[in-house]
Tab-separated table of C-alpha atoms in Angstrom:
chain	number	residue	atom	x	y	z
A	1	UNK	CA	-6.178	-108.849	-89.608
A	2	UNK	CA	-3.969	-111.524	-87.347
A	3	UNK	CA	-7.331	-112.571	-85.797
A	4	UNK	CA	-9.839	-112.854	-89.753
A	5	UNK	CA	-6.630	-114.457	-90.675
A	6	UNK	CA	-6.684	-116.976	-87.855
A	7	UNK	CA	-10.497	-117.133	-87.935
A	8	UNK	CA	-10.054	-116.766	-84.011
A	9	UNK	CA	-9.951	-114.177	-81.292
A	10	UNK	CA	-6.852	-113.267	-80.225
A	11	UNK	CA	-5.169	-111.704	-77.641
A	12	UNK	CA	-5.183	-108.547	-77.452
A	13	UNK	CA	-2.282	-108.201	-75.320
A	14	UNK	CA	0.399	-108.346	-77.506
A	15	UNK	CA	-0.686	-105.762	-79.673
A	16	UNK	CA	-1.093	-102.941	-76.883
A	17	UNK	CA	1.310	-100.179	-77.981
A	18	UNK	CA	4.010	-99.449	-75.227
A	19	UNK	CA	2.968	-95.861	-74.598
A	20	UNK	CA	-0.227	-97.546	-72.986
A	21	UNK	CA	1.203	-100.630	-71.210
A	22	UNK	CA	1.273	-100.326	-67.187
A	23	UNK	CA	5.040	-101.259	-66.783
A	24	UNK	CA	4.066	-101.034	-62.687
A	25	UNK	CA	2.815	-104.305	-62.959
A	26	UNK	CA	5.783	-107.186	-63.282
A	27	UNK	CA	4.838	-109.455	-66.248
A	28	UNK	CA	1.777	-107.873	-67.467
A	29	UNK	CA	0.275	-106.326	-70.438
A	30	UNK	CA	-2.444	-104.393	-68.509
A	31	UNK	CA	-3.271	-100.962	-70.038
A	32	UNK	CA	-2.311	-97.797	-68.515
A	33	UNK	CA	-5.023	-96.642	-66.406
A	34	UNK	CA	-4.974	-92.730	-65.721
A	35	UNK	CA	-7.353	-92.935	-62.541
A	36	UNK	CA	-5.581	-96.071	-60.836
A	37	UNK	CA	-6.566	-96.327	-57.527
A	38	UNK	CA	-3.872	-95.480	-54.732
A	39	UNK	CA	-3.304	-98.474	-51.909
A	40	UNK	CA	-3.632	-97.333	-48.399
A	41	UNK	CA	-0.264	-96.735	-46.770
A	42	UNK	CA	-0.470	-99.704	-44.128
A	43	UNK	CA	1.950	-100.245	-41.502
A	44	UNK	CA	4.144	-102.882	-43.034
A	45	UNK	CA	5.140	-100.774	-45.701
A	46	UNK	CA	5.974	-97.696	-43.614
A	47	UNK	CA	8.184	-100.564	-41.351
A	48	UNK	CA	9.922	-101.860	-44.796
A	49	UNK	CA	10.494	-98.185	-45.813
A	50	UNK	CA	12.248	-97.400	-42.409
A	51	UNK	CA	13.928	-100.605	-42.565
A	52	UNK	CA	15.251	-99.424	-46.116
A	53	UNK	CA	16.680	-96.220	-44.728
A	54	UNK	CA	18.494	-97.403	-41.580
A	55	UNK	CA	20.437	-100.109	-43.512
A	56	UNK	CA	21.027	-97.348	-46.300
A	57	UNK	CA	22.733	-95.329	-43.365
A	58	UNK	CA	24.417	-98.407	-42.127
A	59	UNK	CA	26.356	-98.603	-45.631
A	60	UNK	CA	27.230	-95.017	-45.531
A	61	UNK	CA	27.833	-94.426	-41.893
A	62	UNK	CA	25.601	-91.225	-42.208
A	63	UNK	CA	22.572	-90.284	-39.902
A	64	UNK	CA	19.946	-88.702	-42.843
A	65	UNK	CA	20.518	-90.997	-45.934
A	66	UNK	CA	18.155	-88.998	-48.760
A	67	UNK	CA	18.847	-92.662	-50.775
A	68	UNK	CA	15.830	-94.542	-49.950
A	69	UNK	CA	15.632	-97.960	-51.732
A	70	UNK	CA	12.264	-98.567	-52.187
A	71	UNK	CA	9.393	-95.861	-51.497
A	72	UNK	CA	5.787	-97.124	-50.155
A	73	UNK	CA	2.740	-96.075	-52.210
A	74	UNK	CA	1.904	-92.477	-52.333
A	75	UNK	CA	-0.892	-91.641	-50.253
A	76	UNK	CA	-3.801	-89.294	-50.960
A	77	UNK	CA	-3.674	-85.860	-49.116
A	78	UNK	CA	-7.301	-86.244	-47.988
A	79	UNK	CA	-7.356	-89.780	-48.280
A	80	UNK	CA	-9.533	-90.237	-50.791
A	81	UNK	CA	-8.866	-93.424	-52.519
A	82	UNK	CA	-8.242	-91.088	-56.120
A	83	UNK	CA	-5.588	-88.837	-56.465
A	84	UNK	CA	-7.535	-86.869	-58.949
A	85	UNK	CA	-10.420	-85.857	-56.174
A	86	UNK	CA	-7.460	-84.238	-54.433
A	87	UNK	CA	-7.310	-81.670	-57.202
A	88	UNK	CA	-9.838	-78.806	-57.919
A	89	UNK	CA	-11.878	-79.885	-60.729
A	90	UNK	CA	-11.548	-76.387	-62.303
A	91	UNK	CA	-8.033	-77.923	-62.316
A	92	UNK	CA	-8.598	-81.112	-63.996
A	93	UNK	CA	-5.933	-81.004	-66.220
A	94	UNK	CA	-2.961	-81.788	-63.849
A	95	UNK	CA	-1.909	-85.225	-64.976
A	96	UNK	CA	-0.414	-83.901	-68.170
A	97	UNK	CA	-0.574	-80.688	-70.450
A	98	UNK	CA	-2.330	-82.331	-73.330
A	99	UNK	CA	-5.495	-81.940	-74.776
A	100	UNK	CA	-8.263	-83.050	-72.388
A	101	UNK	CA	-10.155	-86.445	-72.726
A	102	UNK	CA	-12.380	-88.542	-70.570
A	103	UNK	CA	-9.059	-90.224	-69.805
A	104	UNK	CA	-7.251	-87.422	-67.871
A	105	UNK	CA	-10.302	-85.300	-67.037
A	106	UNK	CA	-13.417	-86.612	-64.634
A	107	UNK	CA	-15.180	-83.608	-65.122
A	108	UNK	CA	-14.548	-83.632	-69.180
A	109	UNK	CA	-18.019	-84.813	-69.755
A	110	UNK	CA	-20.208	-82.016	-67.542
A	111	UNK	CA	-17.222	-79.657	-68.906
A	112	UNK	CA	-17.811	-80.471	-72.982
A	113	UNK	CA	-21.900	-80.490	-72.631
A	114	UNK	CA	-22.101	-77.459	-70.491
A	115	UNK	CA	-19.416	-75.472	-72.807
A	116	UNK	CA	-21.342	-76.771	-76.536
A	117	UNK	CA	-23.007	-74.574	-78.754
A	118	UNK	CA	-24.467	-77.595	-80.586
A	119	UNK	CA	-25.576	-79.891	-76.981
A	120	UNK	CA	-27.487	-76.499	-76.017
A	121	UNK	CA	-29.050	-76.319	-79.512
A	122	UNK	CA	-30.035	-79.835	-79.433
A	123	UNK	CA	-31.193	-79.582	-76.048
A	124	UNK	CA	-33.542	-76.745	-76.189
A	125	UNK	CA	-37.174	-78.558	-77.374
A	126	UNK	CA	-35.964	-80.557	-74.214
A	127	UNK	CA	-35.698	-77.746	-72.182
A	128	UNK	CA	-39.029	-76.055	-73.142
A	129	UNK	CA	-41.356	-79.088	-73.833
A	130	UNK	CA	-39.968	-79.296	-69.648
A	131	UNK	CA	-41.479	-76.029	-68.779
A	132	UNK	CA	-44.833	-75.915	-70.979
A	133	UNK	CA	-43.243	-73.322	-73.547
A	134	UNK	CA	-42.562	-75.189	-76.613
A	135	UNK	CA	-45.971	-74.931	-78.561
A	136	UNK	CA	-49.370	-73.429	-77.499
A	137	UNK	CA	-52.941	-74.478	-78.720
A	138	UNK	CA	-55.034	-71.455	-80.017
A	139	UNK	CA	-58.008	-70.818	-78.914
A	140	UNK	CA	-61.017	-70.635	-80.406
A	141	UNK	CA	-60.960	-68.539	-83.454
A	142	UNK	CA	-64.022	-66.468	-84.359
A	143	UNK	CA	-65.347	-66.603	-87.955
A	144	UNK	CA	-64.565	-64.961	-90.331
A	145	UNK	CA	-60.781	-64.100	-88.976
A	146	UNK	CA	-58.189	-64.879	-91.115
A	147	UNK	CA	-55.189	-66.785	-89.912
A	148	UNK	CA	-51.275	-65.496	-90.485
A	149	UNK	CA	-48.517	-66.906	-89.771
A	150	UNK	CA	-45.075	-65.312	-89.000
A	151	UNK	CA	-41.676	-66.293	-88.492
A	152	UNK	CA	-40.117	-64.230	-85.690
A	153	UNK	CA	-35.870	-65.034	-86.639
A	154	UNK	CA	-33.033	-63.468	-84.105
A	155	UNK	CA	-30.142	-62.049	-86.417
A	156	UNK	CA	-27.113	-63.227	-85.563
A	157	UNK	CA	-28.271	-64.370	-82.360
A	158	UNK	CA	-25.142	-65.495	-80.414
A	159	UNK	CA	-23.175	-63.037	-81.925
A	160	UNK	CA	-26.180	-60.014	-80.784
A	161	UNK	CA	-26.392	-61.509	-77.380
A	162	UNK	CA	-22.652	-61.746	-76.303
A	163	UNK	CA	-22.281	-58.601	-77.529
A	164	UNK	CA	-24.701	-56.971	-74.855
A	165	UNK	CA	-21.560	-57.566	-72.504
A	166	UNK	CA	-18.948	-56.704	-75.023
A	167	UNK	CA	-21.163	-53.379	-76.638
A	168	UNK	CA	-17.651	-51.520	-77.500
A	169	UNK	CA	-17.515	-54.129	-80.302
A	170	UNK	CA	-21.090	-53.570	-81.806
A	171	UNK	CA	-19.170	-51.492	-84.951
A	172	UNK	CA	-16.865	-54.032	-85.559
A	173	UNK	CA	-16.809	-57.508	-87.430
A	174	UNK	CA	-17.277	-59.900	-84.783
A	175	UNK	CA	-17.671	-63.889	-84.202
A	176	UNK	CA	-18.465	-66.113	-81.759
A	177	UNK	CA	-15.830	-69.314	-81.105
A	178	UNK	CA	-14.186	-71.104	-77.867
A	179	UNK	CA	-11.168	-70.491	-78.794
A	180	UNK	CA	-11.461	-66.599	-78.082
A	181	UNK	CA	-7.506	-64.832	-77.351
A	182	UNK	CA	-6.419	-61.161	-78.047
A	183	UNK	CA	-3.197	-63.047	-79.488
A	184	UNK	CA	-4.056	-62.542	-83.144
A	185	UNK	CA	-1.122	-64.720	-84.144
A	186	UNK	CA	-2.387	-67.495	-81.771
A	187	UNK	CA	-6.250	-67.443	-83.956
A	188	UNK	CA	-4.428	-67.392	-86.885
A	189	UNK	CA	-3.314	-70.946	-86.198
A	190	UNK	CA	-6.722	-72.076	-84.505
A	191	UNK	CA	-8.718	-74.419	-86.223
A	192	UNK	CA	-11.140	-73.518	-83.896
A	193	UNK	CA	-15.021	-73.514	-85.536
A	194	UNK	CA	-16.799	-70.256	-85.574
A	195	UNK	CA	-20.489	-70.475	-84.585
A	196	UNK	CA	-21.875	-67.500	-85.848
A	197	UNK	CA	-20.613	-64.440	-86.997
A	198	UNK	CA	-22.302	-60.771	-87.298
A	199	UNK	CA	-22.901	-59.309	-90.719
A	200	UNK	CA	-20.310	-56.795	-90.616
A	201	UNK	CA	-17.994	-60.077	-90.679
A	202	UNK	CA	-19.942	-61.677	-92.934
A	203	UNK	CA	-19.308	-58.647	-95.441
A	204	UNK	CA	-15.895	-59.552	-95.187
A	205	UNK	CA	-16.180	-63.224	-96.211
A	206	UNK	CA	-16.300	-64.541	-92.588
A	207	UNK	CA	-19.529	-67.325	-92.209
A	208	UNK	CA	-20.294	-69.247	-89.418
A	209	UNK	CA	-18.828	-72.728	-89.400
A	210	UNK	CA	-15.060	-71.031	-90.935
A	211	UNK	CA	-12.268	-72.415	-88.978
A	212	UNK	CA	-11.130	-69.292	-87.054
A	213	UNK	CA	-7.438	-69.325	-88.945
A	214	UNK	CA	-9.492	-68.986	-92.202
A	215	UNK	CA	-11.097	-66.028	-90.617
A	216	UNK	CA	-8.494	-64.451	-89.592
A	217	UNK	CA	-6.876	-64.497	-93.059
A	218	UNK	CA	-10.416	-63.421	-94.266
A	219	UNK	CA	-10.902	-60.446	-91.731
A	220	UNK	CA	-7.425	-59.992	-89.841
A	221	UNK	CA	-9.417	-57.327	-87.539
A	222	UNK	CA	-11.887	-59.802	-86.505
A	223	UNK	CA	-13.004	-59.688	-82.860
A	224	UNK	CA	-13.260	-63.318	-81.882
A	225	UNK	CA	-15.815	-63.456	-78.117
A	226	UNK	CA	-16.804	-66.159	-75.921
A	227	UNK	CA	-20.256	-67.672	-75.791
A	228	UNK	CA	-22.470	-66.770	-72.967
A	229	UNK	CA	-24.877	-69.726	-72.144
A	230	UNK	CA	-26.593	-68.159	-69.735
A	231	UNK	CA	-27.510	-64.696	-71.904
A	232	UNK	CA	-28.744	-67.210	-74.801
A	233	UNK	CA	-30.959	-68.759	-72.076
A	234	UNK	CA	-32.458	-65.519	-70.676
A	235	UNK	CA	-32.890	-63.594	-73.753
A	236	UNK	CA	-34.539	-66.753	-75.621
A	237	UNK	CA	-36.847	-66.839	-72.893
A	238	UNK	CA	-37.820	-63.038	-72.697
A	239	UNK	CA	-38.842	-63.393	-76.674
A	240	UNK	CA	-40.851	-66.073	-76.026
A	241	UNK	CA	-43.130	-64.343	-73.358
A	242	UNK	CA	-43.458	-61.499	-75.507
A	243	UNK	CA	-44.767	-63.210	-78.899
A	244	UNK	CA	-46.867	-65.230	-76.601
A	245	UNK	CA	-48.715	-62.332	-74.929
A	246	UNK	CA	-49.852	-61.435	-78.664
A	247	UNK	CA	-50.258	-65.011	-79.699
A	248	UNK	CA	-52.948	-64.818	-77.044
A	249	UNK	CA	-54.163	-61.555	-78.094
A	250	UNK	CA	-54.671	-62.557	-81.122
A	251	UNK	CA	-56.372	-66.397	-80.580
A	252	UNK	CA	-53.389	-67.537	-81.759
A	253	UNK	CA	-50.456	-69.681	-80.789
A	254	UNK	CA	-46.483	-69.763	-80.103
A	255	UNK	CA	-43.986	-73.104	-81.809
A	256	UNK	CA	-40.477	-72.473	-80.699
A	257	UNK	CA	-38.261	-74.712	-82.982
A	258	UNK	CA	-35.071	-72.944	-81.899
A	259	UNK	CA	-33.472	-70.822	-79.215
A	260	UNK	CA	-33.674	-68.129	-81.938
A	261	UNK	CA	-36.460	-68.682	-83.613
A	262	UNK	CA	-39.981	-68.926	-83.334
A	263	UNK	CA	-43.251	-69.440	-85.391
A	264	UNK	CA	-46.271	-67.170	-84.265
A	265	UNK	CA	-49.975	-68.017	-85.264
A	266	UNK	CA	-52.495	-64.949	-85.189
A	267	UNK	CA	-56.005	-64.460	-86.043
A	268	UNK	CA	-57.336	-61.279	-87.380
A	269	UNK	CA	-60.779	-60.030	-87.949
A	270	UNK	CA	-60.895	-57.802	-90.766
A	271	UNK	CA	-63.442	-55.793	-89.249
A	272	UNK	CA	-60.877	-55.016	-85.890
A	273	UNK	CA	-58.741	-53.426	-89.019
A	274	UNK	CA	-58.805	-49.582	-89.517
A	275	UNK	CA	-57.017	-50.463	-93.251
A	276	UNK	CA	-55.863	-52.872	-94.867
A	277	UNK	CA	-55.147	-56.148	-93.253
A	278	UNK	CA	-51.817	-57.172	-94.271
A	279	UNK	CA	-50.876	-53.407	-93.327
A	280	UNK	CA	-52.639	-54.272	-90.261
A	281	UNK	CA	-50.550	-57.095	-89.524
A	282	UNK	CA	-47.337	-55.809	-89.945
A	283	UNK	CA	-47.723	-53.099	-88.271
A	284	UNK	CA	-48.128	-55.329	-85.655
A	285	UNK	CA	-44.656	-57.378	-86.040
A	286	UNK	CA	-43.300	-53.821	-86.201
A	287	UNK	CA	-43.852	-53.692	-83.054
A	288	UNK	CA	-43.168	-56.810	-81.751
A	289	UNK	CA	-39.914	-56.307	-83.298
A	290	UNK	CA	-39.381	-52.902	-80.987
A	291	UNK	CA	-40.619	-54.862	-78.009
A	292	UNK	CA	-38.205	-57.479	-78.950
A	293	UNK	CA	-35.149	-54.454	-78.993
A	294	UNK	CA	-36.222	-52.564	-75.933
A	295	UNK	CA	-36.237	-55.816	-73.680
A	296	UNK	CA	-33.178	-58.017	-75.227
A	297	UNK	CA	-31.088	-55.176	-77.196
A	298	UNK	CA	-30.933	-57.591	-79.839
A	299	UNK	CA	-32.767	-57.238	-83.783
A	300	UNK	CA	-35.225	-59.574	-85.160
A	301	UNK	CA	-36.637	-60.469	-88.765
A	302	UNK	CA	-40.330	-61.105	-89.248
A	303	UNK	CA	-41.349	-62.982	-92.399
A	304	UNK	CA	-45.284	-63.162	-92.336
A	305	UNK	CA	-47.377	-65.676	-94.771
A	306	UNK	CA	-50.705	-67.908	-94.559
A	307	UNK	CA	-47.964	-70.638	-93.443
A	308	UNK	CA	-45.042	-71.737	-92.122
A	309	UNK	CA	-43.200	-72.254	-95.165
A	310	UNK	CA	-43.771	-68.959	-96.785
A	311	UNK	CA	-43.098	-67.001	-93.426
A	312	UNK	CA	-39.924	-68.790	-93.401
A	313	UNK	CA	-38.898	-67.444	-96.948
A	314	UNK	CA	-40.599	-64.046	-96.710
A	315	UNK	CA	-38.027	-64.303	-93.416
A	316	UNK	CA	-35.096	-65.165	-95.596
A	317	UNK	CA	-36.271	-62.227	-98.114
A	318	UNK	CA	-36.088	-59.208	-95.579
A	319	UNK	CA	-33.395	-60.427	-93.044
A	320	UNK	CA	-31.685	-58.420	-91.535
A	321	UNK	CA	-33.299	-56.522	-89.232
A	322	UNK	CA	-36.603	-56.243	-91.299
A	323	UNK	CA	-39.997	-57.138	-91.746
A	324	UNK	CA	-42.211	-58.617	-94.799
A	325	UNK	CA	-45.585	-59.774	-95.631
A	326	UNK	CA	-46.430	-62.358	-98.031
A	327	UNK	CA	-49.688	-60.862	-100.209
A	328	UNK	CA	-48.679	-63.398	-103.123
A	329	UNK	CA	-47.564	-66.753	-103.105
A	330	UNK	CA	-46.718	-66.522	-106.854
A	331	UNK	CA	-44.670	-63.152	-106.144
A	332	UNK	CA	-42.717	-64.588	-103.724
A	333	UNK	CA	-41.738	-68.006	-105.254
A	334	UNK	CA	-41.251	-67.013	-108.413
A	335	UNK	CA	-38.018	-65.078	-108.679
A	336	UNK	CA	-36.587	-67.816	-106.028
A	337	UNK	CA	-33.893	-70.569	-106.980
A	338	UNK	CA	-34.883	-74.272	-105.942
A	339	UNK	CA	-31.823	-74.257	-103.565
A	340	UNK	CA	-33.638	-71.428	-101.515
A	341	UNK	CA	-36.695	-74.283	-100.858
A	342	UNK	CA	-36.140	-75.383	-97.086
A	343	UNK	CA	-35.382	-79.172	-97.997
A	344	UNK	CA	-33.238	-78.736	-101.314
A	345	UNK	CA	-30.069	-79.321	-100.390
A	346	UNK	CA	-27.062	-79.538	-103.265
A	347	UNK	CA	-27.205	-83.756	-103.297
A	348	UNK	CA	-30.767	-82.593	-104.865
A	349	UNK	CA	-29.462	-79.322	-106.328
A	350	UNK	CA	-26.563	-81.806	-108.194
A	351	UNK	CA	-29.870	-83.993	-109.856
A	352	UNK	CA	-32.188	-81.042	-110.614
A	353	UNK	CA	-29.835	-78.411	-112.709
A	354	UNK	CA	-28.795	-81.330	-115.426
A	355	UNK	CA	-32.613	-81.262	-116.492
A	356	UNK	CA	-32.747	-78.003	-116.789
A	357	UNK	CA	-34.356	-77.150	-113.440
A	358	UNK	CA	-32.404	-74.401	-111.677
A	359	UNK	CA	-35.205	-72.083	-110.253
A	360	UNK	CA	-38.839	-72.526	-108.781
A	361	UNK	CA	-40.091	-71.038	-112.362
A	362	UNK	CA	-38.500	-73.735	-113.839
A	363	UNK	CA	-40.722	-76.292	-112.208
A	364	UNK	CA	-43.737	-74.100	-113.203
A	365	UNK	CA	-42.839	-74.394	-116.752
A	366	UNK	CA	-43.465	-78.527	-116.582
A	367	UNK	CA	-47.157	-77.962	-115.756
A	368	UNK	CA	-48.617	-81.188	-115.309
A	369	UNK	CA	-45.445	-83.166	-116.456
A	370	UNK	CA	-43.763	-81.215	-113.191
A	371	UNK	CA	-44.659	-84.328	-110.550
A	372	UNK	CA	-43.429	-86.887	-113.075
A	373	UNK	CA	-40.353	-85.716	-114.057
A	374	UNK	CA	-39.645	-84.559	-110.510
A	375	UNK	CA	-40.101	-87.982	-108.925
A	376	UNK	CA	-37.931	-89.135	-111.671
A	377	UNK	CA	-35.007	-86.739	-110.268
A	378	UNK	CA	-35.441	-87.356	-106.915
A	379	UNK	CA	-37.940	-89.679	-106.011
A	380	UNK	CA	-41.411	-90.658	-105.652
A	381	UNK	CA	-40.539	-91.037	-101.706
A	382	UNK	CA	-38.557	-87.831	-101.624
A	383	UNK	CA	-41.361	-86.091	-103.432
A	384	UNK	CA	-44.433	-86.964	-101.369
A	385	UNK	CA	-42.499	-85.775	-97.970
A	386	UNK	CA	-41.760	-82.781	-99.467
């Protein structure tokens, strides 16, 4: 404000708090710096410090004066020229008990990424547009096949896969945090963020994203585990091999857009079919869903439709731990709400319900008004990308 006031830079300086001043430094106003870098211990100052203890015995008249005037710089144990790459990194927390930052740790950085649920979610497409995995291209498709689509969705996918090392658990409510302790009192007072939670917790009003204290008042015999990086990794892979093997089976082809989830495209001549076709098909993600069990011990949901937007709600419909087919469109849309549409969110759900428009059979009822009065609500812009 001094400086808008002013209509000038000024310096900053003077308004450094004290907590962050380096008072080492005679007559300056430099800030604190937690990684300073240690002088080398050079002759002259081990001279001045033995100076400073022979005239301290002189005054005394003692042999071993322990009252050393002035002390020369500390010097590194292996001589590097920071004290903090004396330490064990795994130990990076020396300087003080606090929280740690970037200021006090040098390894926060690696530390924070390699520990986050949400860095390894936003770093998967990375990781498997890197090894060729992310999205096939079907083949050639014979005629007269006719394409489906299906959503293969992980339930409770941390929560399924730590609990392959923690399987005493598997009939209890459980969730997935960092801040994991068999100190009940100390979760009640976490305000750590749950990831995920399994549905036996989610019975009990737990969800995913509950600050752990909330949870605990929620569920108080809530088993709170630790994440396991490495077990997402491996079992997100193994799921991935298997849906492509049918993917190419089929002519078809595999579009990972998560570590648990995956869209599967298949092609399937009528004429290969003993019955009826959509039997036929999921029959098949039957058993891709045992395949799925026997190599991961974890459950998955199928929804199956012509595309990817009704496999994702025939998903929705049947989780969890189930499988459904799409045969109608109309069926399937019509008893949903509009907040069930991937893309309406409440900002939109907050416009629609004032006009009257609460469920998808709501927007059937406009007919051909329903475009106009939609891009009204939200938006000609809105409207088209939708």
């Amino acid at each position: 404000m001094d400086s808008v006031e002013k209509q000038k830079l000024l310096p900053h300086a003077d308004y450094l708090l004290k907590g962050v001043l380096d008072k080492n430094v005679f007559g300056s106003k430099k800030v604190k710096s937690y990684f300073a870098v240690q002088p080398k211990l050079t002759e002259e100052h081990a001279s001045e410090g033995q100076a400073d203890k022979r005239k301290c015995g002189e005054m005394t008249g003692e042999e071993n004066c322990e009252q050393v005037v002035e002390k020369g710089p500390e010097k590194s144990v292996t001589g590097r020229p920071y004290r903090w790459q004396d330490k064990d990194p795994h130990e990076a927390n020396h300087m003080f008990a606090g929280a740690k930052t970037v200021g006090n740790d040098p390894n926060f950085l690696d530390s924070y990424f390699s520990n986050s649920r949400l860095s390894y979610i936003g770093s998967f497409q990375q990781r498997v547009k890197s090894s060729g995995s992310a999205k096939g291209v079907a083949s050639s498709v014979r005629a007269g096949c006719k394409k489906f689509v299906m959503l293969v969705d992980m339930d409770c996918f941390f929560a399924s896969v730590v609990l392959r090392k923690y399987p005493q658990h598997r009939s209890k409510p459980v969730a997935i945090a960092h801040a994991h302790s068999n100190n009940q009192a100390n979760n009640a007072n976490s305000s750590s963020e749950l990831s995920t939670c399994n549905y036996l917790a989610r019975q009990k009003g737990v969800k995913k994203g509950m600050f752990l204290g909330d949870a605990i008042i929620k569920c108080p015999d809530l088993v709170v585990l630790p994440y396991d990086f490495e077990g997402f990794q491996e079992v997100s892979g193994i799921v991935a091999d298997q849906l492509r093997l049918y993917a190419e089976q089929y002519n078809g082809c595999i579009e990972q857009v998560s570590c648990d989830e995956a869209y599967v495209e298949i092609n399937v001549d009528p004429n290969d079919c003993n019955n009826d076709i959509y039997d036929f098909v999921k029959s098949l993600a039957e058993h891709i869903r045992v395949d799925i069990v026997k190599k991961t011990e974890c459950t998955a949901s199928i929804g199956i439709g012509p595309n990817k937007l009704l496999a994702k709600l025939a998903a929705d419909k049947i989780k969890p731990n189930g499988c459904y087919v799409c045969r109608d469109w109309k069926e399937l849309l019509g008893g949903l709400d509009l907040r069930d549409i991937p893309g309406v969110g409440w900002k939109s759900q907050k416009k629609l319900e004032p006009r009257g428009l609460r469920t998808v059979a709501d927007v059937w009822d406009l007919n051909d008004e329903a475009e106009t009065v939609l891009g009204e609500i939200i938006g000609l812009g809105n409207l088209k990308r939708s």
